[in-house]
Amino acid sequence: MSVTPPGPLGDPLFGNGRQFADDPFGFLRACADSYGDVVRLDLGPRETYLLTNPADVERVLVADAERYRKPQFGDDAMDTLLGDGLLMSDGDTWQRQRTLANPSFHNRRIGALDGTMVDHTESQLADWADGEVVDIQLEVARLTVKIIVSAMFGADITDEEVKTVQENLEPLGARFEPDPRRFLIPNWVPTRENREFDAAIDTLESVIDGIVDRRRGTERDPSVDPAGAEGVGVPGPAGDGDGDLPMDLLSVLLRARDRGEQTDENLRDELVTMLLAGHDTTALALTYTFYLLSNHPEARREVEREAETATADGPPTAADVRDMAYTERVLNESMRLYPPVYTLFREPKLDVKLGGYRIPEGSALMVSQWVTHRSERWYDAPETFDPDRWTPKRRSERPRFAFFPFGGGPRHCIGKAFSLLEAKIILAEICSQFELGYEGPDLSLRGSLTMHPSHPVPMRIRER
């Protein structure tokens, strides 16, 4: 195998950590531009390799997926937050949890959730007033929290609980922003950041526990499932048998716990994972979409036209929004320019060869949506907002993994269909009634578990 890949020089103590922390997005793109398909980075306690060629990304995520696992970074904050939920578990544990969760994300069940999505959206829009300014990121995050709890927990969440969740996302997110000094400070040291992180987890878990308490004893009664999962012919996991049982994720997990297949800790890990990942990425995709539409009035008018058609005969259904082809192209272009998940990590189980270089066992592989999505190698004028690059012909001219906002392979995002349906229904409801105009500074970004705006995203609401 070949010699070590090239990469940027770092300082003696923190390697490239300071450069990455100062501007993760600019740093990663500069590395790809300067050093090519495989870049060696020094970002902490282990060697890290940035992969930017779609062919290598596909090998790692799909073709040779069995040769890679989720890495451990020697920082137990992620384990403390998400435990053995679907995002962090591996091996047999991940396979068991994924098998249990699959029926809750079956296409027929997802399609039957359109009414739940519409009801929550219309309820929230009833509070909007012509001419007011809202922080659209907070607004859509509040909405997507309510939808994910109804759809996947089979429960309602109070406005006070939603507020509690949102107030505690900031200290949780701050814990995962790039900081080279973090590896020098153990998690048990009572720094202000560690105390706030631990307190936020405790508060979030108390919200989850309250929802679970309200659901105990109802997971076998279809009449109490507000998500309408029963009666749509969704196959249940092994052991469920009865097709009339509620198939929201919480009901599935509670029944598995009753059979001795889940512990309370397993259940909580999955629910925390679903609450955070299930609402945050969709809310961010919508935030960036509204920002882009505000700056591109021709595209906005076309989305509004499709929204009017989808809502012409009443609230939009899954079938109605399926016909919103241009809106889907806008969503794809938004997720290309501003991918909510901007990088993924894998760890080779043995030495592998990628891009002509030997990558050692136990190193960290970084596949970055942010870098690949904005590469001139795969996109003409990559900084330009161009929904028409997602027409079938133009899309077919690019490598498959030049675009991977939901990951890929066996560990692709289980909620992809749910998220896309939710985003299109929310866009249909909002764009058929309102025009949103951005009134903030030039968009700037910060990296954490996901890619967030580093400031509020104020939008003025105008009734159409």
GROMACS .gro file of N, CA and C in nm, residues 356-427:
model
  216
  356GLY      N    1  -0.573   0.515  -0.297
  356GLY     CA    2  -0.433   0.479  -0.320
  356GLY      C    3  -0.346   0.485  -0.196
  357TYR      N    4  -0.405   0.514  -0.079
  357TYR     CA    5  -0.328   0.527   0.045
  357TYR      C    6  -0.369   0.419   0.145
  358ARG      N    7  -0.273   0.382   0.229
  358ARG     CA    8  -0.304   0.290   0.338
  358ARG      C    9  -0.362   0.369   0.455
  359ILE      N   10  -0.481   0.328   0.499
  359ILE     CA   11  -0.545   0.390   0.614
  359ILE      C   12  -0.542   0.289   0.727
  360PRO      N   13  -0.476   0.320   0.840
  360PRO     CA   14  -0.456   0.218   0.943
  360PRO      C   15  -0.582   0.187   1.023
  361GLU      N   16  -0.589   0.065   1.068
  361GLU     CA   17  -0.696   0.021   1.159
  361GLU      C   18  -0.704   0.116   1.279
  362GLY      N   19  -0.827   0.149   1.319
  362GLY     CA   20  -0.847   0.230   1.439
  362GLY      C   21  -0.838   0.379   1.418
  363SER      N   22  -0.805   0.423   1.296
  363SER     CA   23  -0.804   0.567   1.270
  363SER      C   24  -0.947   0.616   1.250
  364ALA      N   25  -0.964   0.746   1.242
  364ALA     CA   26  -1.096   0.804   1.221
  364ALA      C   27  -1.108   0.850   1.077
  365LEU      N   28  -1.213   0.806   1.009
  365LEU     CA   29  -1.242   0.852   0.874
  365LEU      C   30  -1.354   0.954   0.880
  366MET      N   31  -1.330   1.068   0.817
  366MET     CA   32  -1.430   1.174   0.812
  366MET      C   33  -1.479   1.186   0.669
  367VAL      N   34  -1.608   1.162   0.646
  367VAL     CA   35  -1.669   1.186   0.515
  367VAL      C   36  -1.762   1.306   0.533
  368SER      N   37  -1.733   1.411   0.463
  368SER     CA   38  -1.797   1.539   0.488
  368SER      C   39  -1.892   1.579   0.377
  369GLN      N   40  -2.022   1.582   0.410
  369GLN     CA   41  -2.120   1.632   0.315
  369GLN      C   42  -2.087   1.776   0.274
  370TRP      N   43  -2.049   1.857   0.370
  370TRP     CA   44  -2.019   1.997   0.343
  370TRP      C   45  -1.916   2.012   0.232
  371VAL      N   46  -1.809   1.933   0.241
  371VAL     CA   47  -1.701   1.945   0.143
  371VAL      C   48  -1.742   1.889   0.008
  372THR      N   49  -1.795   1.768   0.007
  372THR     CA   50  -1.829   1.704  -0.121
  372THR      C   51  -1.942   1.778  -0.192
  373HIS      N   52  -2.041   1.823  -0.117
  373HIS     CA   53  -2.156   1.892  -0.177
  373HIS      C   54  -2.117   2.024  -0.244
  374ARG      N   55  -2.006   2.084  -0.203
  374ARG     CA   56  -1.968   2.215  -0.256
  374ARG      C   57  -1.842   2.207  -0.344
  375SER      N   58  -1.813   2.088  -0.394
  375SER     CA   59  -1.692   2.071  -0.475
  375SER      C   60  -1.718   2.107  -0.621
  376GLU      N   61  -1.624   2.182  -0.678
  376GLU     CA   62  -1.633   2.217  -0.820
  376GLU      C   63  -1.615   2.094  -0.909
  377ARG      N   64  -1.562   1.987  -0.855
  377ARG     CA   65  -1.544   1.865  -0.934
  377ARG      C   66  -1.679   1.802  -0.969
  378TRP      N   67  -1.777   1.823  -0.884
  378TRP     CA   68  -1.905   1.754  -0.904
  378TRP      C   69  -2.020   1.849  -0.937
  379TYR      N   70  -1.999   1.978  -0.914
  379TYR     CA   71  -2.107   2.075  -0.934
  379TYR      C   72  -2.054   2.198  -1.007
  380ASP      N   73  -2.124   2.239  -1.111
  380ASP     CA   74  -2.095   2.367  -1.175
  380ASP      C   75  -2.138   2.479  -1.081
  381ALA      N   76  -2.052   2.581  -1.066
  381ALA     CA   77  -2.084   2.695  -0.980
  381ALA      C   78  -2.142   2.647  -0.847
  382PRO      N   79  -2.066   2.575  -0.767
  382PRO     CA   80  -2.122   2.508  -0.648
  382PRO      C   81  -2.175   2.603  -0.542
  383GLU      N   82  -2.133   2.730  -0.542
  383GLU     CA   83  -2.184   2.823  -0.443
  383GLU      C   84  -2.320   2.881  -0.483
  384THR      N   85  -2.364   2.853  -0.604
  384THR     CA   86  -2.487   2.911  -0.658
  384THR      C   87  -2.608   2.823  -0.624
  385PHE      N   88  -2.716   2.886  -0.584
  385PHE     CA   89  -2.843   2.816  -0.559
  385PHE      C   90  -2.910   2.788  -0.693
  386ASP      N   91  -2.921   2.660  -0.727
  386ASP     CA   92  -2.974   2.621  -0.858
  386ASP      C   93  -3.056   2.494  -0.843
  387PRO      N   94  -3.185   2.506  -0.812
  387PRO     CA   95  -3.269   2.385  -0.795
  387PRO      C   96  -3.273   2.297  -0.919
  388ASP      N   97  -3.252   2.355  -1.037
  388ASP     CA   98  -3.262   2.276  -1.159
  388ASP      C   99  -3.146   2.180  -1.177
  389ARG      N  100  -3.044   2.189  -1.093
  389ARG     CA  101  -2.938   2.089  -1.100
  389ARG      C  102  -2.990   1.952  -1.052
  390TRP      N  103  -3.115   1.950  -1.001
  390TRP     CA  104  -3.174   1.825  -0.953
  390TRP      C  105  -3.277   1.768  -1.049
  391THR      N  106  -3.280   1.819  -1.172
  391THR     CA  107  -3.359   1.751  -1.274
  391THR      C  108  -3.297   1.614  -1.298
  392PRO      N  109  -3.378   1.515  -1.339
  392PRO     CA  110  -3.323   1.379  -1.354
  392PRO      C  111  -3.199   1.372  -1.442
  393LYS      N  112  -3.198   1.445  -1.554
  393LYS     CA  113  -3.083   1.435  -1.644
  393LYS      C  114  -2.957   1.488  -1.578
  394ARG      N  115  -2.964   1.607  -1.519
  394ARG     CA  116  -2.844   1.665  -1.458
  394ARG      C  117  -2.799   1.583  -1.338
  395ARG      N  118  -2.894   1.531  -1.263
  395ARG     CA  119  -2.857   1.451  -1.146
  395ARG      C  120  -2.783   1.324  -1.188
  396SER      N  121  -2.826   1.263  -1.300
  396SER     CA  122  -2.766   1.138  -1.345
  396SER      C  123  -2.622   1.156  -1.391
  397GLU      N  124  -2.582   1.279  -1.417
  397GLU     CA  125  -2.446   1.306  -1.465
  397GLU      C  126  -2.343   1.311  -1.352
  398ARG      N  127  -2.390   1.308  -1.229
  398ARG     CA  128  -2.299   1.315  -1.114
  398ARG      C  129  -2.287   1.178  -1.047
  399PRO      N  130  -2.174   1.153  -0.979
  399PRO     CA  131  -2.163   1.030  -0.901
  399PRO      C  132  -2.272   1.024  -0.794
  400ARG      N  133  -2.315   0.904  -0.762
  400ARG     CA  134  -2.424   0.886  -0.665
  400ARG      C  135  -2.395   0.955  -0.533
  401PHE      N  136  -2.273   0.940  -0.483
  401PHE     CA  137  -2.242   0.994  -0.351
  401PHE      C  138  -2.173   1.131  -0.357
  402ALA      N  139  -2.202   1.205  -0.466
  402ALA     CA  140  -2.173   1.348  -0.464
  402ALA      C  141  -2.276   1.421  -0.379
  403PHE      N  142  -2.379   1.351  -0.336
  403PHE     CA  143  -2.487   1.408  -0.254
  403PHE      C  144  -2.532   1.299  -0.158
  404PHE      N  145  -2.513   1.321  -0.028
  404PHE     CA  146  -2.553   1.219   0.069
  404PHE      C  147  -2.596   1.282   0.202
  405PRO      N  148  -2.698   1.368   0.198
  405PRO     CA  149  -2.741   1.436   0.322
  405PRO      C  150  -2.793   1.340   0.428
  406PHE      N  151  -2.838   1.221   0.388
  406PHE     CA  152  -2.891   1.123   0.483
  406PHE      C  153  -2.796   1.006   0.503
  407GLY      N  154  -2.669   1.024   0.470
  407GLY     CA  155  -2.575   0.914   0.480
  407GLY      C  156  -2.597   0.815   0.368
  408GLY      N  157  -2.575   0.687   0.396
  408GLY     CA  158  -2.594   0.586   0.294
  408GLY      C  159  -2.560   0.448   0.348
  409GLY      N  160  -2.598   0.346   0.272
  409GLY     CA  161  -2.568   0.210   0.313
  409GLY      C  162  -2.658   0.161   0.424
  410PRO      N  163  -2.619   0.055   0.493
  410PRO     CA  164  -2.705  -0.003   0.597
  410PRO      C  165  -2.736   0.094   0.711
  411ARG      N  166  -2.650   0.194   0.731
  411ARG     CA  167  -2.674   0.289   0.840
  411ARG      C  168  -2.730   0.422   0.789
  412HIS      N  169  -2.794   0.420   0.671
  412HIS     CA  170  -2.857   0.543   0.624
  412HIS      C  171  -2.963   0.587   0.723
  413CYS      N  172  -2.996   0.714   0.720
  413CYS     CA  173  -3.091   0.770   0.817
  413CYS      C  174  -3.225   0.700   0.805
  414ILE      N  175  -3.271   0.639   0.914
  414ILE     CA  176  -3.397   0.566   0.914
  414ILE      C  177  -3.515   0.659   0.894
  415GLY      N  178  -3.498   0.787   0.925
  415GLY     CA  179  -3.608   0.882   0.918
  415GLY      C  180  -3.614   0.962   0.789
  416LYS      N  181  -3.543   0.920   0.683
  416LYS     CA  182  -3.538   0.998   0.560
  416LYS      C  183  -3.677   1.024   0.502
  417ALA      N  184  -3.757   0.921   0.482
  417ALA     CA  185  -3.890   0.939   0.422
  417ALA      C  186  -3.979   1.025   0.511
  418PHE      N  187  -3.969   1.004   0.642
  418PHE     CA  188  -4.046   1.085   0.736
  418PHE      C  189  -4.008   1.232   0.725
  419SER      N  190  -3.879   1.259   0.723
  419SER     CA  191  -3.830   1.397   0.720
  419SER      C  192  -3.872   1.468   0.592
  420LEU      N  193  -3.860   1.400   0.478
  420LEU     CA  194  -3.895   1.465   0.351
  420LEU      C  195  -4.044   1.492   0.341
  421LEU      N  196  -4.127   1.397   0.387
  421LEU     CA  197  -4.272   1.422   0.387
  421LEU      C  198  -4.306   1.538   0.479
  422GLU      N  199  -4.248   1.539   0.597
  422GLU     CA  200  -4.273   1.646   0.694
  422GLU      C  201  -4.233   1.782   0.636
  423ALA      N  202  -4.115   1.788   0.576
  423ALA     CA  203  -4.067   1.916   0.522
  423ALA      C  204  -4.159   1.966   0.411
  424LYS      N  205  -4.204   1.877   0.323
  424LYS     CA  206  -4.288   1.920   0.212
  424LYS      C  207  -4.427   1.963   0.260
  425ILE      N  208  -4.480   1.894   0.359
  425ILE     CA  209  -4.611   1.935   0.411
  425ILE      C  210  -4.601   2.071   0.480
  426ILE      N  211  -4.496   2.093   0.558
  426ILE     CA  212  -4.478   2.222   0.624
  426ILE      C  213  -4.459   2.332   0.520
  427LEU      N  214  -4.380   2.306   0.416
  427LEU     CA  215  -4.362   2.405   0.310
  427LEU      C  216  -4.494   2.433   0.238
   0.00000   0.00000   0.00000
